[in-house]
Amino acid sequence: MLWQAEGERGSAWALVGFAGLLSQNAAFAGVIALRLALASTAADGVGADRGLWALHDALFTLNGTFLALALVGLSLGGLRTGLVHPWHSAWGLVSAALMFGSAVLTPWVIDRLGPLGLLGLAGWLMWVVWLVGYGIVLLCAEPGRPTGR
């Protein structure tokens, strides 16, 4: 639906969002692989767990970059085609900024306890609201009808 509407307008924000989703899924697969590796090294008593935890934390935090890319692409694509309301798109862009900010500050987020870690949490919670809202929009949309608010 979004891809067709954007094709008519000559833009490709939906592709930017799709690229972000693909990258996010690949990065999160790495996070899960690290969690499995941690589980097996903890059971064997191998001392590699400290380095694996550091890599896990870094990859998990940097994963926000790809989620931010998806939010930007799908928010702007949805706004430009009239699929989502302007407030919904703005909500997604603020969420993306918080997640990207957290990802940029990864060394400080990992090394120090403090409020910097809350940037990613706030962005993630906003993403959940954005995702539920986008899902409702897509469920209510009629296939084949042009979008436009």
JSON list of C-alpha atoms in Angstrom, two decimals:
[
{"chain": "A", "resi": 1, "resn": "MET", "atom": "CA", "xyz": [0.00, 0.00, 0.00]},
{"chain": "A", "resi": 2, "resn": "LEU", "atom": "CA", "xyz": [2.68, 2.48, 1.05]},
{"chain": "A", "resi": 3, "resn": "TRP", "atom": "CA", "xyz": [5.04, 1.32, -1.69]},
{"chain": "A", "resi": 4, "resn": "GLN", "atom": "CA", "xyz": [2.41, 1.82, -4.41]},
{"chain": "A", "resi": 5, "resn": "ALA", "atom": "CA", "xyz": [1.42, 5.25, -3.16]},
{"chain": "A", "resi": 6, "resn": "GLU", "atom": "CA", "xyz": [5.04, 6.34, -2.99]},
{"chain": "A", "resi": 7, "resn": "GLY", "atom": "CA", "xyz": [5.73, 4.99, -6.45]},
{"chain": "A", "resi": 8, "resn": "GLU", "atom": "CA", "xyz": [3.05, 7.28, -7.81]},
{"chain": "A", "resi": 9, "resn": "ARG", "atom": "CA", "xyz": [4.68, 10.23, -6.05]},
{"chain": "A", "resi": 10, "resn": "GLY", "atom": "CA", "xyz": [8.19, 9.30, -7.12]},
{"chain": "A", "resi": 11, "resn": "SER", "atom": "CA", "xyz": [9.62, 8.91, -3.60]},
{"chain": "A", "resi": 12, "resn": "ALA", "atom": "CA", "xyz": [11.10, 5.93, -1.80]},
{"chain": "A", "resi": 13, "resn": "TRP", "atom": "CA", "xyz": [10.77, 6.50, 1.96]},
{"chain": "A", "resi": 14, "resn": "ALA", "atom": "CA", "xyz": [9.16, 3.08, 2.29]},
{"chain": "A", "resi": 15, "resn": "LEU", "atom": "CA", "xyz": [12.38, 1.54, 0.94]},
{"chain": "A", "resi": 16, "resn": "VAL", "atom": "CA", "xyz": [14.41, 3.45, 3.52]},
{"chain": "A", "resi": 17, "resn": "GLY", "atom": "CA", "xyz": [12.14, 2.05, 6.23]},
{"chain": "A", "resi": 18, "resn": "PHE", "atom": "CA", "xyz": [12.39, -1.46, 4.77]},
{"chain": "A", "resi": 19, "resn": "ALA", "atom": "CA", "xyz": [16.20, -1.22, 4.70]},
{"chain": "A", "resi": 20, "resn": "GLY", "atom": "CA", "xyz": [16.11, -0.20, 8.35]},
{"chain": "A", "resi": 21, "resn": "LEU", "atom": "CA", "xyz": [13.90, -3.17, 9.21]},
{"chain": "A", "resi": 22, "resn": "LEU", "atom": "CA", "xyz": [16.19, -5.61, 7.39]},
{"chain": "A", "resi": 23, "resn": "SER", "atom": "CA", "xyz": [19.27, -4.17, 9.12]},
{"chain": "A", "resi": 24, "resn": "GLN", "atom": "CA", "xyz": [17.51, -4.20, 12.47]},
{"chain": "A", "resi": 25, "resn": "ASN", "atom": "CA", "xyz": [16.56, -7.85, 12.08]},
{"chain": "A", "resi": 26, "resn": "ALA", "atom": "CA", "xyz": [20.13, -8.80, 11.15]},
{"chain": "A", "resi": 27, "resn": "ALA", "atom": "CA", "xyz": [21.57, -6.90, 14.13]},
{"chain": "A", "resi": 28, "resn": "PHE", "atom": "CA", "xyz": [19.03, -8.41, 16.50]},
{"chain": "A", "resi": 29, "resn": "ALA", "atom": "CA", "xyz": [19.86, -11.89, 15.19]},
{"chain": "A", "resi": 30, "resn": "GLY", "atom": "CA", "xyz": [23.43, -11.13, 16.28]},
{"chain": "A", "resi": 31, "resn": "VAL", "atom": "CA", "xyz": [22.17, -10.09, 19.72]},
{"chain": "A", "resi": 32, "resn": "ILE", "atom": "CA", "xyz": [20.30, -13.38, 20.07]},
{"chain": "A", "resi": 33, "resn": "ALA", "atom": "CA", "xyz": [23.35, -15.34, 18.89]},
{"chain": "A", "resi": 34, "resn": "LEU", "atom": "CA", "xyz": [25.43, -13.60, 21.55]},
{"chain": "A", "resi": 35, "resn": "ARG", "atom": "CA", "xyz": [22.85, -14.45, 24.21]},
{"chain": "A", "resi": 36, "resn": "LEU", "atom": "CA", "xyz": [23.04, -18.11, 23.19]},
{"chain": "A", "resi": 37, "resn": "ALA", "atom": "CA", "xyz": [26.83, -17.97, 23.30]},
{"chain": "A", "resi": 38, "resn": "LEU", "atom": "CA", "xyz": [26.67, -16.41, 26.76]},
{"chain": "A", "resi": 39, "resn": "ALA", "atom": "CA", "xyz": [24.34, -19.13, 27.97]},
{"chain": "A", "resi": 40, "resn": "SER", "atom": "CA", "xyz": [26.69, -21.85, 26.76]},
{"chain": "A", "resi": 41, "resn": "THR", "atom": "CA", "xyz": [29.87, -20.23, 28.12]},
{"chain": "A", "resi": 42, "resn": "ALA", "atom": "CA", "xyz": [28.25, -19.63, 31.51]},
{"chain": "A", "resi": 43, "resn": "ALA", "atom": "CA", "xyz": [27.30, -23.30, 31.74]},
{"chain": "A", "resi": 44, "resn": "ASP", "atom": "CA", "xyz": [30.82, -24.44, 30.81]},
{"chain": "A", "resi": 45, "resn": "GLY", "atom": "CA", "xyz": [32.56, -22.03, 33.16]},
{"chain": "A", "resi": 46, "resn": "VAL", "atom": "CA", "xyz": [34.55, -20.46, 30.31]},
{"chain": "A", "resi": 47, "resn": "GLY", "atom": "CA", "xyz": [35.83, -16.97, 31.08]},
{"chain": "A", "resi": 48, "resn": "ALA", "atom": "CA", "xyz": [34.70, -15.42, 27.80]},
{"chain": "A", "resi": 49, "resn": "ASP", "atom": "CA", "xyz": [31.50, -14.05, 29.25]},
{"chain": "A", "resi": 50, "resn": "ARG", "atom": "CA", "xyz": [32.85, -10.55, 30.07]},
{"chain": "A", "resi": 51, "resn": "GLY", "atom": "CA", "xyz": [33.87, -9.85, 26.47]},
{"chain": "A", "resi": 52, "resn": "LEU", "atom": "CA", "xyz": [30.68, -11.38, 25.09]},
{"chain": "A", "resi": 53, "resn": "TRP", "atom": "CA", "xyz": [28.55, -9.22, 27.40]},
{"chain": "A", "resi": 54, "resn": "ALA", "atom": "CA", "xyz": [30.37, -6.10, 26.22]},
{"chain": "A", "resi": 55, "resn": "LEU", "atom": "CA", "xyz": [29.79, -7.07, 22.59]},
{"chain": "A", "resi": 56, "resn": "HIS", "atom": "CA", "xyz": [26.15, -7.92, 23.34]},
{"chain": "A", "resi": 57, "resn": "ASP", "atom": "CA", "xyz": [25.53, -4.58, 25.02]},
{"chain": "A", "resi": 58, "resn": "ALA", "atom": "CA", "xyz": [27.19, -2.65, 22.21]},
{"chain": "A", "resi": 59, "resn": "LEU", "atom": "CA", "xyz": [25.28, -4.46, 19.46]},
{"chain": "A", "resi": 60, "resn": "PHE", "atom": "CA", "xyz": [22.01, -4.15, 21.34]},
{"chain": "A", "resi": 61, "resn": "THR", "atom": "CA", "xyz": [22.47, -0.40, 21.80]},
{"chain": "A", "resi": 62, "resn": "LEU", "atom": "CA", "xyz": [23.62, 0.17, 18.21]},
{"chain": "A", "resi": 63, "resn": "ASN", "atom": "CA", "xyz": [20.56, -1.74, 17.03]},
{"chain": "A", "resi": 64, "resn": "GLY", "atom": "CA", "xyz": [18.67, 1.48, 17.80]},
{"chain": "A", "resi": 65, "resn": "THR", "atom": "CA", "xyz": [20.36, 3.05, 14.75]},
{"chain": "A", "resi": 66, "resn": "PHE", "atom": "CA", "xyz": [18.62, 0.62, 12.42]},
{"chain": "A", "resi": 67, "resn": "LEU", "atom": "CA", "xyz": [15.32, 0.93, 14.21]},
{"chain": "A", "resi": 68, "resn": "ALA", "atom": "CA", "xyz": [15.64, 4.72, 13.92]},
{"chain": "A", "resi": 69, "resn": "LEU", "atom": "CA", "xyz": [16.20, 4.33, 10.17]},
{"chain": "A", "resi": 70, "resn": "ALA", "atom": "CA", "xyz": [13.03, 2.25, 9.90]},
{"chain": "A", "resi": 71, "resn": "LEU", "atom": "CA", "xyz": [11.07, 4.79, 11.93]},
{"chain": "A", "resi": 72, "resn": "VAL", "atom": "CA", "xyz": [12.25, 7.69, 9.76]},
{"chain": "A", "resi": 73, "resn": "GLY", "atom": "CA", "xyz": [11.50, 5.92, 6.49]},
{"chain": "A", "resi": 74, "resn": "LEU", "atom": "CA", "xyz": [8.08, 4.59, 7.44]},
{"chain": "A", "resi": 75, "resn": "SER", "atom": "CA", "xyz": [7.03, 7.78, 9.27]},
{"chain": "A", "resi": 76, "resn": "LEU", "atom": "CA", "xyz": [7.95, 10.06, 6.38]},
{"chain": "A", "resi": 77, "resn": "GLY", "atom": "CA", "xyz": [6.57, 7.64, 3.80]},
{"chain": "A", "resi": 78, "resn": "GLY", "atom": "CA", "xyz": [3.31, 7.35, 5.71]},
{"chain": "A", "resi": 79, "resn": "LEU", "atom": "CA", "xyz": [3.07, 11.12, 6.11]},
{"chain": "A", "resi": 80, "resn": "ARG", "atom": "CA", "xyz": [3.87, 11.94, 2.48]},
{"chain": "A", "resi": 81, "resn": "THR", "atom": "CA", "xyz": [1.29, 9.47, 1.19]},
{"chain": "A", "resi": 82, "resn": "GLY", "atom": "CA", "xyz": [-1.36, 10.47, 3.73]},
{"chain": "A", "resi": 83, "resn": "LEU", "atom": "CA", "xyz": [-1.42, 7.06, 5.39]},
{"chain": "A", "resi": 84, "resn": "VAL", "atom": "CA", "xyz": [-0.66, 8.41, 8.87]},
{"chain": "A", "resi": 85, "resn": "HIS", "atom": "CA", "xyz": [-1.53, 11.65, 10.63]},
{"chain": "A", "resi": 86, "resn": "PRO", "atom": "CA", "xyz": [1.15, 14.32, 11.10]},
{"chain": "A", "resi": 87, "resn": "TRP", "atom": "CA", "xyz": [1.24, 13.74, 14.88]},
{"chain": "A", "resi": 88, "resn": "HIS", "atom": "CA", "xyz": [1.91, 10.02, 14.29]},
{"chain": "A", "resi": 89, "resn": "SER", "atom": "CA", "xyz": [4.77, 10.78, 11.95]},
{"chain": "A", "resi": 90, "resn": "ALA", "atom": "CA", "xyz": [6.21, 13.34, 14.39]},
{"chain": "A", "resi": 91, "resn": "TRP", "atom": "CA", "xyz": [5.95, 10.78, 17.20]},
{"chain": "A", "resi": 92, "resn": "GLY", "atom": "CA", "xyz": [7.97, 8.33, 15.09]},
{"chain": "A", "resi": 93, "resn": "LEU", "atom": "CA", "xyz": [10.60, 10.94, 14.26]},
{"chain": "A", "resi": 94, "resn": "VAL", "atom": "CA", "xyz": [11.05, 11.88, 17.94]},
{"chain": "A", "resi": 95, "resn": "SER", "atom": "CA", "xyz": [11.34, 8.19, 18.80]},
{"chain": "A", "resi": 96, "resn": "ALA", "atom": "CA", "xyz": [13.94, 7.80, 16.05]},
{"chain": "A", "resi": 97, "resn": "ALA", "atom": "CA", "xyz": [15.92, 10.77, 17.37]},
{"chain": "A", "resi": 98, "resn": "LEU", "atom": "CA", "xyz": [15.97, 9.32, 20.89]},
{"chain": "A", "resi": 99, "resn": "MET", "atom": "CA", "xyz": [17.08, 5.90, 19.66]},
{"chain": "A", "resi": 100, "resn": "PHE", "atom": "CA", "xyz": [19.73, 7.36, 17.39]},
{"chain": "A", "resi": 101, "resn": "GLY", "atom": "CA", "xyz": [20.95, 9.57, 20.22]},
{"chain": "A", "resi": 102, "resn": "SER", "atom": "CA", "xyz": [21.25, 6.56, 22.48]},
{"chain": "A", "resi": 103, "resn": "ALA", "atom": "CA", "xyz": [23.14, 4.64, 19.77]},
{"chain": "A", "resi": 104, "resn": "VAL", "atom": "CA", "xyz": [25.56, 7.52, 19.19]},
{"chain": "A", "resi": 105, "resn": "LEU", "atom": "CA", "xyz": [26.24, 7.67, 22.92]},
{"chain": "A", "resi": 106, "resn": "THR", "atom": "CA", "xyz": [26.82, 3.89, 23.15]},
{"chain": "A", "resi": 107, "resn": "PRO", "atom": "CA", "xyz": [30.25, 4.06, 24.82]},
{"chain": "A", "resi": 108, "resn": "TRP", "atom": "CA", "xyz": [28.90, 6.25, 27.62]},
{"chain": "A", "resi": 109, "resn": "VAL", "atom": "CA", "xyz": [25.64, 4.31, 27.91]},
{"chain": "A", "resi": 110, "resn": "ILE", "atom": "CA", "xyz": [27.55, 1.05, 28.37]},
{"chain": "A", "resi": 111, "resn": "ASP", "atom": "CA", "xyz": [30.34, 2.32, 30.61]},
{"chain": "A", "resi": 112, "resn": "ARG", "atom": "CA", "xyz": [28.37, 4.44, 33.06]},
{"chain": "A", "resi": 113, "resn": "LEU", "atom": "CA", "xyz": [25.17, 4.08, 34.94]},
{"chain": "A", "resi": 114, "resn": "GLY", "atom": "CA", "xyz": [23.05, 7.16, 34.58]},
{"chain": "A", "resi": 115, "resn": "PRO", "atom": "CA", "xyz": [20.29, 8.90, 32.69]},
{"chain": "A", "resi": 116, "resn": "LEU", "atom": "CA", "xyz": [21.83, 8.42, 29.22]},
{"chain": "A", "resi": 117, "resn": "GLY", "atom": "CA", "xyz": [20.47, 4.88, 29.13]},
{"chain": "A", "resi": 118, "resn": "LEU", "atom": "CA", "xyz": [16.97, 6.29, 29.51]},
{"chain": "A", "resi": 119, "resn": "LEU", "atom": "CA", "xyz": [17.21, 7.89, 26.04]},
{"chain": "A", "resi": 120, "resn": "GLY", "atom": "CA", "xyz": [17.04, 4.49, 24.42]},
{"chain": "A", "resi": 121, "resn": "LEU", "atom": "CA", "xyz": [14.32, 3.32, 26.78]},
{"chain": "A", "resi": 122, "resn": "ALA", "atom": "CA", "xyz": [12.17, 6.38, 26.07]},
{"chain": "A", "resi": 123, "resn": "GLY", "atom": "CA", "xyz": [12.71, 5.97, 22.33]},
{"chain": "A", "resi": 124, "resn": "TRP", "atom": "CA", "xyz": [11.83, 2.28, 22.54]},
{"chain": "A", "resi": 125, "resn": "LEU", "atom": "CA", "xyz": [8.63, 2.95, 24.50]},
{"chain": "A", "resi": 126, "resn": "MET", "atom": "CA", "xyz": [7.65, 5.60, 21.96]},
{"chain": "A", "resi": 127, "resn": "TRP", "atom": "CA", "xyz": [8.38, 3.10, 19.18]},
{"chain": "A", "resi": 128, "resn": "VAL", "atom": "CA", "xyz": [5.95, 0.61, 20.76]},
{"chain": "A", "resi": 129, "resn": "VAL", "atom": "CA", "xyz": [3.19, 3.24, 20.73]},
{"chain": "A", "resi": 130, "resn": "TRP", "atom": "CA", "xyz": [4.11, 4.20, 17.14]},
{"chain": "A", "resi": 131, "resn": "LEU", "atom": "CA", "xyz": [4.08, 0.54, 16.07]},
{"chain": "A", "resi": 132, "resn": "VAL", "atom": "CA", "xyz": [0.66, -0.15, 17.59]},
{"chain": "A", "resi": 133, "resn": "GLY", "atom": "CA", "xyz": [-0.71, 3.01, 15.96]},
{"chain": "A", "resi": 134, "resn": "TYR", "atom": "CA", "xyz": [0.76, 2.11, 12.56]},
{"chain": "A", "resi": 135, "resn": "GLY", "atom": "CA", "xyz": [-0.68, -1.39, 12.87]},
{"chain": "A", "resi": 136, "resn": "ILE", "atom": "CA", "xyz": [-4.14, -0.01, 13.54]},
{"chain": "A", "resi": 137, "resn": "VAL", "atom": "CA", "xyz": [-3.83, 2.32, 10.55]},
{"chain": "A", "resi": 138, "resn": "LEU", "atom": "CA", "xyz": [-2.85, -0.60, 8.31]},
{"chain": "A", "resi": 139, "resn": "LEU", "atom": "CA", "xyz": [-5.66, -2.80, 9.63]},
{"chain": "A", "resi": 140, "resn": "CYS", "atom": "CA", "xyz": [-8.23, -0.07, 8.99]},
{"chain": "A", "resi": 141, "resn": "ALA", "atom": "CA", "xyz": [-6.91, 0.86, 5.54]},
{"chain": "A", "resi": 142, "resn": "GLU", "atom": "CA", "xyz": [-8.82, -0.47, 2.57]},
{"chain": "A", "resi": 143, "resn": "PRO", "atom": "CA", "xyz": [-6.66, -2.22, -0.04]},
{"chain": "A", "resi": 144, "resn": "GLY", "atom": "CA", "xyz": [-6.67, -0.57, -3.43]},
{"chain": "A", "resi": 145, "resn": "ARG", "atom": "CA", "xyz": [-8.00, 2.77, -2.19]},
{"chain": "A", "resi": 146, "resn": "PRO", "atom": "CA", "xyz": [-5.68, 5.70, -2.57]},
{"chain": "A", "resi": 147, "resn": "THR", "atom": "CA", "xyz": [-4.42, 7.13, 0.65]},
{"chain": "A", "resi": 148, "resn": "GLY", "atom": "CA", "xyz": [-4.83, 10.73, 1.54]},
{"chain": "A", "resi": 149, "resn": "ARG", "atom": "CA", "xyz": [-5.97, 12.54, 4.61]}
]
